PDB file of C-alpha atoms and ligand atoms in Angstrom:
ATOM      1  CA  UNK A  12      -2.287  19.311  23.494  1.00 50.00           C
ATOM      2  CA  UNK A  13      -1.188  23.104  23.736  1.00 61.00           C
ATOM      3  CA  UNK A  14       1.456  22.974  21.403  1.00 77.00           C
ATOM      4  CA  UNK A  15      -0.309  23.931  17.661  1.00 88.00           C
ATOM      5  CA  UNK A  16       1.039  21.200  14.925  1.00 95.00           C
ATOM      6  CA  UNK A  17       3.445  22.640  13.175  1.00 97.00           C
ATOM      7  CA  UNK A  18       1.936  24.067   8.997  1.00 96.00           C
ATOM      8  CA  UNK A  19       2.568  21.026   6.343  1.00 98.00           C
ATOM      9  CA  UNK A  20       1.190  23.116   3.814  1.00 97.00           C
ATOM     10  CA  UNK A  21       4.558  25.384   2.760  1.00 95.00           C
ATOM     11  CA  UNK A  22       5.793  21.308   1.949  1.00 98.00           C
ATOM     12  CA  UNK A  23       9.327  22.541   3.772  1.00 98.00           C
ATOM     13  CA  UNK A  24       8.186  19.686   6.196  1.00 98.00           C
ATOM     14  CA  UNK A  25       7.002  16.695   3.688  1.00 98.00           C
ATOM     15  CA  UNK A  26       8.832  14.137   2.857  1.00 98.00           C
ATOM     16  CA  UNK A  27       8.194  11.678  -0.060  1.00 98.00           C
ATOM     17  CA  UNK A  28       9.299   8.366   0.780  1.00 98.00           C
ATOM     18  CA  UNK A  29       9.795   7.433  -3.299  1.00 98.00           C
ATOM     19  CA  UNK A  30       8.217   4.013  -2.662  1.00 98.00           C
ATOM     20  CA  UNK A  31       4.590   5.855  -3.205  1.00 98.00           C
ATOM     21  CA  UNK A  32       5.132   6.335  -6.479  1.00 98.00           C
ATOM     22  CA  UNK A  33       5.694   2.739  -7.378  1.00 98.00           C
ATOM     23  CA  UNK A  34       9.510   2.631  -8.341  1.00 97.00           C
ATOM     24  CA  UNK A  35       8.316   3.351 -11.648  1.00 97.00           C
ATOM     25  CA  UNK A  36      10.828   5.701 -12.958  1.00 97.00           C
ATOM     26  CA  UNK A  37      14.227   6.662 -12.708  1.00 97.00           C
ATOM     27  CA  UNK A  38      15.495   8.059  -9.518  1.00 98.00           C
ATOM     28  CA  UNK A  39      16.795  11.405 -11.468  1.00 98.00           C
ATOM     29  CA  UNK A  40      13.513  12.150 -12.612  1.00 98.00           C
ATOM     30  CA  UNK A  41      11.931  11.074  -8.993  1.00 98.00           C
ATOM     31  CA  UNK A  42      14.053  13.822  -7.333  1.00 98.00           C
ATOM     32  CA  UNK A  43      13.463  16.387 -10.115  1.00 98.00           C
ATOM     33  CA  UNK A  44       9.731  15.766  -9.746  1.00 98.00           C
ATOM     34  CA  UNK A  45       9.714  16.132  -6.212  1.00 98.00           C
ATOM     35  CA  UNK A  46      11.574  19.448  -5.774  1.00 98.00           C
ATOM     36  CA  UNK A  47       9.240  20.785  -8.552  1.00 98.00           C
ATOM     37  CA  UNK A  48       6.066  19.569  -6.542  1.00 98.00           C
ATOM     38  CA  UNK A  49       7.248  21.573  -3.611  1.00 98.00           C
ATOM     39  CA  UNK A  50       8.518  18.720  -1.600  1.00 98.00           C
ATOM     40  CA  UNK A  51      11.455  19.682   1.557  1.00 98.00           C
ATOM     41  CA  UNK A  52      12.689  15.608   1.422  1.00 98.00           C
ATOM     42  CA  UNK A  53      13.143  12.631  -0.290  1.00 98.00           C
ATOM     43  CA  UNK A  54      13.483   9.274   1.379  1.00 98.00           C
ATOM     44  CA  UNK A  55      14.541   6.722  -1.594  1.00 98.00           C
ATOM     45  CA  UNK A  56      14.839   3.219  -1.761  1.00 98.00           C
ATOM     46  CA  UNK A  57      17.968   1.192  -2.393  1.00 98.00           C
ATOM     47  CA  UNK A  58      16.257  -0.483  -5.624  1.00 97.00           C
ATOM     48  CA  UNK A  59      15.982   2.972  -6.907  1.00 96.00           C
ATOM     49  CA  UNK A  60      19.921   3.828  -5.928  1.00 96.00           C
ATOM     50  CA  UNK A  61      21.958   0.129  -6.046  1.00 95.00           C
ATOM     51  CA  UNK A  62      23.731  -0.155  -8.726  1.00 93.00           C
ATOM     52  CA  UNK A  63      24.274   3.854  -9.814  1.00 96.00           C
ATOM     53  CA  UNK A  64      26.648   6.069  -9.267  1.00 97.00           C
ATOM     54  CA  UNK A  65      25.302   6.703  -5.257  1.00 98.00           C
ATOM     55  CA  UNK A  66      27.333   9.921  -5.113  1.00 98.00           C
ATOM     56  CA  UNK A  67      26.142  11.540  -8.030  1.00 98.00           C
ATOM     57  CA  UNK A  68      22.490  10.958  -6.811  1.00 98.00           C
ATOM     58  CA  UNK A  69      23.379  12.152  -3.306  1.00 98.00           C
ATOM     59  CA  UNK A  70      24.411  15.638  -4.787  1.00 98.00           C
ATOM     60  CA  UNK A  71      21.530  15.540  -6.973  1.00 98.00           C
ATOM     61  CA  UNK A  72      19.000  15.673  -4.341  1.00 98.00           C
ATOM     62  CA  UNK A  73      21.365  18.026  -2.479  1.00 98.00           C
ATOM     63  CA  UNK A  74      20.897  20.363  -5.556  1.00 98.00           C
ATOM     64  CA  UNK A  75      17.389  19.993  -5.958  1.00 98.00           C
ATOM     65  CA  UNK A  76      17.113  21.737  -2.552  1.00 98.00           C
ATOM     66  CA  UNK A  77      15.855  18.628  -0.685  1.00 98.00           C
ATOM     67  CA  UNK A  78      17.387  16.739   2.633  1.00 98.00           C
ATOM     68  CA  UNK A  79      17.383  13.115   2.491  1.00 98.00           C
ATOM     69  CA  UNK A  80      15.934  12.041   6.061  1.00 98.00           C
ATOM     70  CA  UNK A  81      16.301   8.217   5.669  1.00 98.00           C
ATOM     71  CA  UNK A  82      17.463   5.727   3.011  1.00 98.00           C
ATOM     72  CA  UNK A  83      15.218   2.407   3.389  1.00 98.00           C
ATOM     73  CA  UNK A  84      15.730   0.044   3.498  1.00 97.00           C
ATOM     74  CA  UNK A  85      17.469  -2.468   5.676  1.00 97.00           C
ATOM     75  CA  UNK A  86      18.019  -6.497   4.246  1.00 97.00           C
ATOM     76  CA  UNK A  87      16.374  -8.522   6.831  1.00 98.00           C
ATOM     77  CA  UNK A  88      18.776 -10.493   9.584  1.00 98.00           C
ATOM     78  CA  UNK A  89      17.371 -13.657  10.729  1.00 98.00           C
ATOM     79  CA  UNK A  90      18.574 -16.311   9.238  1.00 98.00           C
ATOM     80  CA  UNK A  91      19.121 -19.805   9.931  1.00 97.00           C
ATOM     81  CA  UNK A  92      22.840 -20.139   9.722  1.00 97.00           C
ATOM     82  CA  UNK A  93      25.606 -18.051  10.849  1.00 97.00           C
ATOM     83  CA  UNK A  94      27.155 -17.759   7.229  1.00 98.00           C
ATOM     84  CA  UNK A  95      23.852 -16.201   6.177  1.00 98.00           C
ATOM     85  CA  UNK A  96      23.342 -14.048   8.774  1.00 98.00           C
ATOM     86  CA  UNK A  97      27.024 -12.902   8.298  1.00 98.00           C
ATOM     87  CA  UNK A  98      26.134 -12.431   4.846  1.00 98.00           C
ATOM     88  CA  UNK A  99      22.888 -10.074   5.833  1.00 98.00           C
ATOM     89  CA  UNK A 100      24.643  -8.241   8.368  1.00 98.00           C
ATOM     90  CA  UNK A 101      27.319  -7.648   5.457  1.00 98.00           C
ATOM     91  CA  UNK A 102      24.504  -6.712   2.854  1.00 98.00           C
ATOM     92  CA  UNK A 103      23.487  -3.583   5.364  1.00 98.00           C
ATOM     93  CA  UNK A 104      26.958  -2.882   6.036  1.00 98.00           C
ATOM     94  CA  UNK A 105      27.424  -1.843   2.547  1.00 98.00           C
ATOM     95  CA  UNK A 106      24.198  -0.264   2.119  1.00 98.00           C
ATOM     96  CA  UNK A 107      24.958   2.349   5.104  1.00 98.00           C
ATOM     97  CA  UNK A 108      28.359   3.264   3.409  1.00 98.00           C
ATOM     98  CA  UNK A 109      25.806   4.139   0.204  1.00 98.00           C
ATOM     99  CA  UNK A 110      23.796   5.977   2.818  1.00 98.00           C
ATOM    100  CA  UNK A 111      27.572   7.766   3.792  1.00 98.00           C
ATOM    101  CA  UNK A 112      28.051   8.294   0.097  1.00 98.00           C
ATOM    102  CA  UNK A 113      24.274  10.017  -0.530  1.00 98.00           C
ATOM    103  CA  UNK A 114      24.019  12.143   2.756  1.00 98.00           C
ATOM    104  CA  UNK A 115      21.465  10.249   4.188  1.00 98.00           C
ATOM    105  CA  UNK A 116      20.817  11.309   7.643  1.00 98.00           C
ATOM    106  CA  UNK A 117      19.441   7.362   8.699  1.00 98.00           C
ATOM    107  CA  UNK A 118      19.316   3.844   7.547  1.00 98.00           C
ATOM    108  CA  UNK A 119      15.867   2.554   8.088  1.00 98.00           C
ATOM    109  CA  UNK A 120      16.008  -0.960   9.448  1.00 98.00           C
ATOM    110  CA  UNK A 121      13.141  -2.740   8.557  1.00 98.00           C
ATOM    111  CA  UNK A 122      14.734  -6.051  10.429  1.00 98.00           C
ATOM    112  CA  UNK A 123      13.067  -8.904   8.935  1.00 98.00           C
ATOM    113  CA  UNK A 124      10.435 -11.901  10.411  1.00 98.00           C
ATOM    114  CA  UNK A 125      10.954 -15.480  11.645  1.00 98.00           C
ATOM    115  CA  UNK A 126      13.730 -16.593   9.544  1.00 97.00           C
ATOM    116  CA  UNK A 127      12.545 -19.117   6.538  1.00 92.00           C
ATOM    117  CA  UNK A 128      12.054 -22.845   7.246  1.00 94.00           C
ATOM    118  CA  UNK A 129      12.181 -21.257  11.822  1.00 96.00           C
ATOM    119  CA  UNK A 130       9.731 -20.949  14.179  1.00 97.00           C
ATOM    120  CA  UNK A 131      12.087 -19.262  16.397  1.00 98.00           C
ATOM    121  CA  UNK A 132      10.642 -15.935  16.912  1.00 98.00           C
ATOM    122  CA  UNK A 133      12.114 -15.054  20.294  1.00 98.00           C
ATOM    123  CA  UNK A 134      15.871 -16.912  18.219  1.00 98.00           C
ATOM    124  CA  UNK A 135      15.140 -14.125  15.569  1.00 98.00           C
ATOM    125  CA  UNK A 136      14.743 -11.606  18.045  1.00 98.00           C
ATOM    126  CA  UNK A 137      17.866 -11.852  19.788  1.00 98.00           C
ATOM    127  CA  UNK A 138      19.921 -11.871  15.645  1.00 98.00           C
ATOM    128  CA  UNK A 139      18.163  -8.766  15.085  1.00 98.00           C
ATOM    129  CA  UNK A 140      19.299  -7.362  18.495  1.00 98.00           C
ATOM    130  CA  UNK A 141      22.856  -8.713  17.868  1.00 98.00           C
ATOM    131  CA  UNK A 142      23.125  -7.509  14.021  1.00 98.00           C
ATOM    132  CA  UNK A 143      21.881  -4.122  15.073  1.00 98.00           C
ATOM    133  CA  UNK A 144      25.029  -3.764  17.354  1.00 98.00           C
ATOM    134  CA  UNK A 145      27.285  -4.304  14.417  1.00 98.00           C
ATOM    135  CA  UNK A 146      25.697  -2.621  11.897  1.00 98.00           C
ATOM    136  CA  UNK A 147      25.471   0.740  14.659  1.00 98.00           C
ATOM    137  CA  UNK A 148      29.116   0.428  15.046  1.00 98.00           C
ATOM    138  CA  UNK A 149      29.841   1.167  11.407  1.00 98.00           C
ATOM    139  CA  UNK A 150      27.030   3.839  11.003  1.00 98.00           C
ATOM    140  CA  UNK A 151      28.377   5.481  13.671  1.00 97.00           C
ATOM    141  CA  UNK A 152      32.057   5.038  11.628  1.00 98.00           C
ATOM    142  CA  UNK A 153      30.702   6.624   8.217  1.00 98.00           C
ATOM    143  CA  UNK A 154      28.197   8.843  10.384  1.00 98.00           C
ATOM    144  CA  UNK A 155      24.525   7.297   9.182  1.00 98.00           C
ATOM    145  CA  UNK A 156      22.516   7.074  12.348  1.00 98.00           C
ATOM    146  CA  UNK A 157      20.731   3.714  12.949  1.00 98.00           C
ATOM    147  CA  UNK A 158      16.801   4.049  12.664  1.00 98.00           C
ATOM    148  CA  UNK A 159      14.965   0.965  13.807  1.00 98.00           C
ATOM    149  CA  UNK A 160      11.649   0.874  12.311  1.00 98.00           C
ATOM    150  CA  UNK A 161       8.828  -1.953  14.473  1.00 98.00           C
ATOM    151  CA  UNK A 162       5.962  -3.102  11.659  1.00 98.00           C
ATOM    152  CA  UNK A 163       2.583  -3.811  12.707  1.00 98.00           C
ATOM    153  CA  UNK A 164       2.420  -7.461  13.787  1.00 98.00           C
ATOM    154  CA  UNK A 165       0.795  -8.910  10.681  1.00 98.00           C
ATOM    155  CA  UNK A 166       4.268  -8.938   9.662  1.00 98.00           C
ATOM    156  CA  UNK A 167       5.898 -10.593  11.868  1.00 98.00           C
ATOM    157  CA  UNK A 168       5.891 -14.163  10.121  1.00 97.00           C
ATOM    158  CA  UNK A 169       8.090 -12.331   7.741  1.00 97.00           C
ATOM    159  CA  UNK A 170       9.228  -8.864   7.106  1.00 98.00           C
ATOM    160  CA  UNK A 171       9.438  -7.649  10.858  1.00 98.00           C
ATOM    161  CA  UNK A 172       9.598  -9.503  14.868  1.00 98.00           C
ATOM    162  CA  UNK A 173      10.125  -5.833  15.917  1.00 98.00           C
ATOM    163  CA  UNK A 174       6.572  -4.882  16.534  1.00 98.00           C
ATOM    164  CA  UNK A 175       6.001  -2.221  19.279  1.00 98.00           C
ATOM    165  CA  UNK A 176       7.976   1.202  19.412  1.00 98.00           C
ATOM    166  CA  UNK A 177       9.054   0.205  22.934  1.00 98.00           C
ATOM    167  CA  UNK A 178      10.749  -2.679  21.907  1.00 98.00           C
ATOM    168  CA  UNK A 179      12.436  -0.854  19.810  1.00 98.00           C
ATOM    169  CA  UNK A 180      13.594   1.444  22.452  1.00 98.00           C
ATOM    170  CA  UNK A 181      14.539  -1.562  24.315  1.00 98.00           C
ATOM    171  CA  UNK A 182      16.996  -2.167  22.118  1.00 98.00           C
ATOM    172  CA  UNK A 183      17.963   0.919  21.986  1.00 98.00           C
ATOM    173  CA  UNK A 184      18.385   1.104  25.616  1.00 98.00           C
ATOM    174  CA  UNK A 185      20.165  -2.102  25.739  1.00 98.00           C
ATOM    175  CA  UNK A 186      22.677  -1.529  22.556  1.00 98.00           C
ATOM    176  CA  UNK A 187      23.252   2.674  22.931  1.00 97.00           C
ATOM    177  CA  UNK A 188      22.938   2.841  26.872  1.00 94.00           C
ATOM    178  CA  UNK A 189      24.687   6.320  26.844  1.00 92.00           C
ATOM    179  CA  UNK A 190      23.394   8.294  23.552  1.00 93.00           C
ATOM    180  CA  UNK A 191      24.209  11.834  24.099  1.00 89.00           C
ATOM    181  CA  UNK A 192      21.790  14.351  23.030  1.00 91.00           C
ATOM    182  CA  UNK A 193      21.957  13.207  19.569  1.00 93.00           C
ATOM    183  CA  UNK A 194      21.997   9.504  19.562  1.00 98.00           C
ATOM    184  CA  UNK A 195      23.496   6.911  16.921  1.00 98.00           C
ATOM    185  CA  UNK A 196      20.735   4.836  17.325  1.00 98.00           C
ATOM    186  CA  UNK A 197      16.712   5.480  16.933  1.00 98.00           C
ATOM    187  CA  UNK A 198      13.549   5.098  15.782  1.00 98.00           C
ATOM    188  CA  UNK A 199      11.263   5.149  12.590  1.00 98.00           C
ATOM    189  CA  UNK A 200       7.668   5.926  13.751  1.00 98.00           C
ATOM    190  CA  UNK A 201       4.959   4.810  11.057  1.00 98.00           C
ATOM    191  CA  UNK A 202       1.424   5.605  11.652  1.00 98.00           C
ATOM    192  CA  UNK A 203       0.795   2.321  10.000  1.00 98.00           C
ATOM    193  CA  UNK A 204       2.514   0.400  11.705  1.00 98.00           C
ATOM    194  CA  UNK A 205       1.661   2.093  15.501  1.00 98.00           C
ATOM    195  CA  UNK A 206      -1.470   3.233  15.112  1.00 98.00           C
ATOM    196  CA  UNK A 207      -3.713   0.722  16.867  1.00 98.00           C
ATOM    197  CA  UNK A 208      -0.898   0.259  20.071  1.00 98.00           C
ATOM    198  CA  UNK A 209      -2.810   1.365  22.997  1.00 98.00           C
ATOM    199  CA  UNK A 210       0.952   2.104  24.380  1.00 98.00           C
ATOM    200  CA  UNK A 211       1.970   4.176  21.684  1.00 98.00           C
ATOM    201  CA  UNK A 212       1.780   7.601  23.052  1.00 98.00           C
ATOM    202  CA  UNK A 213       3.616   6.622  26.338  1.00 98.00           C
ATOM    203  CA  UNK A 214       6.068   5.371  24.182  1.00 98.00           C
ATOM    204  CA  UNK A 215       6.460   8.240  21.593  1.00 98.00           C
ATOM    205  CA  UNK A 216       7.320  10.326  24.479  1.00 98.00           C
ATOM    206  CA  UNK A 217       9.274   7.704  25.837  1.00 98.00           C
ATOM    207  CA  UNK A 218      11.158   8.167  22.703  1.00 98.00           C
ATOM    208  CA  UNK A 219      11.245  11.822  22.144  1.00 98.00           C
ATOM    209  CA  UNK A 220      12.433  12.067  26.050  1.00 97.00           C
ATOM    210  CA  UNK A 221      15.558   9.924  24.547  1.00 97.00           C
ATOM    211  CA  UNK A 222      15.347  12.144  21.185  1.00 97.00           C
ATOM    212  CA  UNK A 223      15.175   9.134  19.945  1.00 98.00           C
ATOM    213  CA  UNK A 224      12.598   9.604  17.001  1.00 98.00           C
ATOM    214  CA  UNK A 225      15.036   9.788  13.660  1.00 98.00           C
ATOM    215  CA  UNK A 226      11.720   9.636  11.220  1.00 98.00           C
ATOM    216  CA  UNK A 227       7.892   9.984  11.302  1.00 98.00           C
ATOM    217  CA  UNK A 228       5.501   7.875   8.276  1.00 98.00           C
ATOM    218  CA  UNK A 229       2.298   8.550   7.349  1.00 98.00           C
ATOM    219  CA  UNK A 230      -0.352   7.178   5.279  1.00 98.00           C
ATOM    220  CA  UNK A 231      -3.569   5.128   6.368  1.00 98.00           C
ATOM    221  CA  UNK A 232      -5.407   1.846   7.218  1.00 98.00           C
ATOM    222  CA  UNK A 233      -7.984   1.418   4.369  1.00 98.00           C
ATOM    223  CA  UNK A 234     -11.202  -0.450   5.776  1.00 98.00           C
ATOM    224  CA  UNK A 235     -11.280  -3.179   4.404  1.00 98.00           C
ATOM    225  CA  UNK A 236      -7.570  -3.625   3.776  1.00 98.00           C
ATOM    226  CA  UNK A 237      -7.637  -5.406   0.546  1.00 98.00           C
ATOM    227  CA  UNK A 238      -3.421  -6.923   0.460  1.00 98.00           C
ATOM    228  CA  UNK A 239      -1.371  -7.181   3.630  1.00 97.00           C
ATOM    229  CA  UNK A 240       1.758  -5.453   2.045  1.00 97.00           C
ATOM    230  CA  UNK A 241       0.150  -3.576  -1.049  1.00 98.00           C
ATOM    231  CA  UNK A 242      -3.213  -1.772   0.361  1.00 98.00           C
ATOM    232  CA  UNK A 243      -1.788   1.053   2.327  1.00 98.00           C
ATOM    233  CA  UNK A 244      -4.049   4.533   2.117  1.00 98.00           C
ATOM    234  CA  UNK A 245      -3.264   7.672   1.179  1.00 98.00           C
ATOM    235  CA  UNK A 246      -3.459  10.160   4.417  1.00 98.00           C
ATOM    236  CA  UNK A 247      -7.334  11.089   5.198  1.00 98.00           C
ATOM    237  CA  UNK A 248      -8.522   7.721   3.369  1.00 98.00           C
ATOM    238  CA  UNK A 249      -8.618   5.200   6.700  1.00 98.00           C
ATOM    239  CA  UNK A 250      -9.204   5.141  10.100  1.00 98.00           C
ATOM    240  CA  UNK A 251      -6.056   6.431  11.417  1.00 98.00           C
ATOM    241  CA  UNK A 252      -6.117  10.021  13.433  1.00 98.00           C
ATOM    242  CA  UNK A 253      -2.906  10.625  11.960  1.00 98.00           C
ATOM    243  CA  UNK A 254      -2.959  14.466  13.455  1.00 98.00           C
ATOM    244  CA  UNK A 255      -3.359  13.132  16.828  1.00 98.00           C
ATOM    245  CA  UNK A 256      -0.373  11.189  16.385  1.00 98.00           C
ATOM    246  CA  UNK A 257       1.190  13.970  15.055  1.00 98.00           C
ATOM    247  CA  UNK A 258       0.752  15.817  17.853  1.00 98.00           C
ATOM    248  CA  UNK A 259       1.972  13.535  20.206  1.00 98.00           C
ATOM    249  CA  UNK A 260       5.063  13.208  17.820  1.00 98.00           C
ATOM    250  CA  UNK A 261       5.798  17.238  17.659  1.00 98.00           C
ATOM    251  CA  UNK A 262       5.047  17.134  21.377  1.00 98.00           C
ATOM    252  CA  UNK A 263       7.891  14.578  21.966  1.00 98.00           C
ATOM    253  CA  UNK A 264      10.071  17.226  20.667  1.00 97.00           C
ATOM    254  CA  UNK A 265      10.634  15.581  16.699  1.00 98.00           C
ATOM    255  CA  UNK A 266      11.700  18.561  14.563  1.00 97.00           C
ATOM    256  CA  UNK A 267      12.333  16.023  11.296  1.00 98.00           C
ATOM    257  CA  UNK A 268       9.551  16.131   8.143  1.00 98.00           C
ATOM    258  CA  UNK A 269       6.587  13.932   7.954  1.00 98.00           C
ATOM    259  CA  UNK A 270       7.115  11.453   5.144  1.00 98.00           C
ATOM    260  CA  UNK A 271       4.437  10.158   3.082  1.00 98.00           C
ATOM    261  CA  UNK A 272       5.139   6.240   2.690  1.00 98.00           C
ATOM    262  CA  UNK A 273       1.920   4.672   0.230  1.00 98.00           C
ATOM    263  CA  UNK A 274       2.445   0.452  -0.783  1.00 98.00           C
ATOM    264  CA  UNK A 275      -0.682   1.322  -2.930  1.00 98.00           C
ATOM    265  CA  UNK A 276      -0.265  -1.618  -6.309  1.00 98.00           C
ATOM    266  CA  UNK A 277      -4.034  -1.166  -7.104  1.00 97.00           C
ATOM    267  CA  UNK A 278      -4.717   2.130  -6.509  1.00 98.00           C
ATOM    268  CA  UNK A 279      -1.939   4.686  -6.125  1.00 98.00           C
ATOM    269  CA  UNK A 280       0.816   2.711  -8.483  1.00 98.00           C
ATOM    270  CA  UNK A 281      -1.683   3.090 -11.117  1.00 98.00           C
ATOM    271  CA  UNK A 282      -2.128   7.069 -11.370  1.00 98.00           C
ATOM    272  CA  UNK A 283       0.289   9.681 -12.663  1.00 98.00           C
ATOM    273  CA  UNK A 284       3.154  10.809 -10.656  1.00 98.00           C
ATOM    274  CA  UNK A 285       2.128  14.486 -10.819  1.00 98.00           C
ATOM    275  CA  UNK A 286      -1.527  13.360  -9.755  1.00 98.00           C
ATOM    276  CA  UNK A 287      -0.124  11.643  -6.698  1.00 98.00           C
ATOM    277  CA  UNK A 288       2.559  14.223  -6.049  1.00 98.00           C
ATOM    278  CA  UNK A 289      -0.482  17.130  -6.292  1.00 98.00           C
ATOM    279  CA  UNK A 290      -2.546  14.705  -3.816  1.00 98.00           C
ATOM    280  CA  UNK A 291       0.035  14.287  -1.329  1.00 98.00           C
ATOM    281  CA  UNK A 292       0.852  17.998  -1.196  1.00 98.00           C
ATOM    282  CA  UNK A 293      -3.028  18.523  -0.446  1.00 98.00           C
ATOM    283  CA  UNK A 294      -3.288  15.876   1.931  1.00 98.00           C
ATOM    284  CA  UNK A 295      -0.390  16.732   3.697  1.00 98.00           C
ATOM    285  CA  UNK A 296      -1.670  20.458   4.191  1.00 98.00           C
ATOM    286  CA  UNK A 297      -5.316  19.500   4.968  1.00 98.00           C
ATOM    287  CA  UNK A 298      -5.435  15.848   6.829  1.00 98.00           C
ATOM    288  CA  UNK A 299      -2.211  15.001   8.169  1.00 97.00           C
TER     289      UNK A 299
HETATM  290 ZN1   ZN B  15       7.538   3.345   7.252  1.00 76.82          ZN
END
């Protein structure tokens, strides 16, 4: 690789996806807490938003100097029924008007396994596919772009049967056929979730030759991996090159922050906020 990574350290770049620090606290004090730790972005949760006044917490992180890259996270869409799939479709529908409302520059669909009682995986597939063409058409009405985000495929009995970044560019393909240079519809790339793909860099620059790539995660696969959901590493603590992954990202042309995404219930949930801010910040400038 010729191009050098771009420097993490200034934190202009990071990203803190608020999930790491365990949805512990009030969103206010979240945001506050990451400007002060030097932090460029915030990626919050709807359980941290839902329910306030979305606005007000939109121009609070505005204030606070930082750019909201994505707001996760998507209600899954299979579903057995048509009234409940209407009903999930409907769900996200409102949540990317909240994403109009706080400035988010992406929804992050996280799209949701075999639906509950199914074995239809290819079935759940095709609602995911057909829910993600509605729910583009009103992002691209309130002016949220549409980030698809495939999970390793532990989890797709139940939190995700998009699994590979090229199927999610299939979709892509199939729903957005003519994106412009700055497409409606993208992806999410999580280390996490990619890193053992042995087509992953063909199809990070698959999707960076679409400019495609709407956000980059990062943390790491601890060894052993102790909870399927809830064991997630902070960056430098696993097996993952997440720099060479990186660089394949930054090569692809993605100009966004990397975002620091850590399901840690054991470990990370249990230390202070500034302690895990502080790490992050290191890690970030040193391992990622
Ligand atoms: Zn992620």
């Amino acid at each position: 690789m010729t191009k050098p990574l771009r420097d993490l350290a200034d934190g202009s770049l990071c990203c803190l996806n608020t999930a790491t620090l365990g949805h512990r606290e009030p969103i206010d004090t979240v945001i506050d807490a990451t400007a002060r730790a030097g932090f460029g972005a915030i990626s919050p949760w709807r359980r941290d938003v839902e329910g306030h006044d979305v606005a007000a917490i939109g121009r609070r992180i505005r204030d606070a100097g930082l750019v909201l890259p994505g707001y996760c996270r998507s209600t899954y869409l299979p579903a057995t029924t048509s009234e409940a799939f209407r009903a999930q479709v409907e769900d996200n529908r409102r949540a990317i008007t909240d994403a109009a409302a706080l400035g988010a520059q992406s929804f992050v669909m996280v799209v949701g396994g075999v639906a509950e009682g199914s074995k239809d995986l290819e079935g759940a597939r095709r609602q995911v596919e057909e829910g993600t063409a509605l729910l583009l058409e009103h992002g691209r009405a309130v002016g949220v772009r549409i980030a698809l985000e495939p999970l390793h495929p532990m989890y797709a009995g139940d939190r995700s049967c998009l699994n590979t970044i090229d199927q999610a560019l299939d979709i892509c393909d199939r729903l957005d056929a003519d994106p412009g240079p700055d497409p409606w519809l993208g992806v999410a790339i999580d280390c996490y979730h990619c890193w053992w793909d042995p087509t992953r860099s063909a199809a990070i620059a698959r999707a960076g030759a679409a400019r495609r790539i709407q956000g980059f995660h990062v943390c790491d696969w601890l060894v052993p991996t102790k909870d399927m959901l809830l064991d997630r590493g902070m960056m430098g603590d696993g097996v993952i090159d997440i720099p060479a992954i990186r660089a394949e990202i930054e090569a692809a042309g993605y100009e966004g922050p990397a975002e620091v995404e850590v399901f840690s219930a054991n470990d990370w949930w249990q230390r202070d906020r500034e302690e895990i801010l502080r790490i992050c910040r290191e890690r970030f400038a040193t391992v990622t």
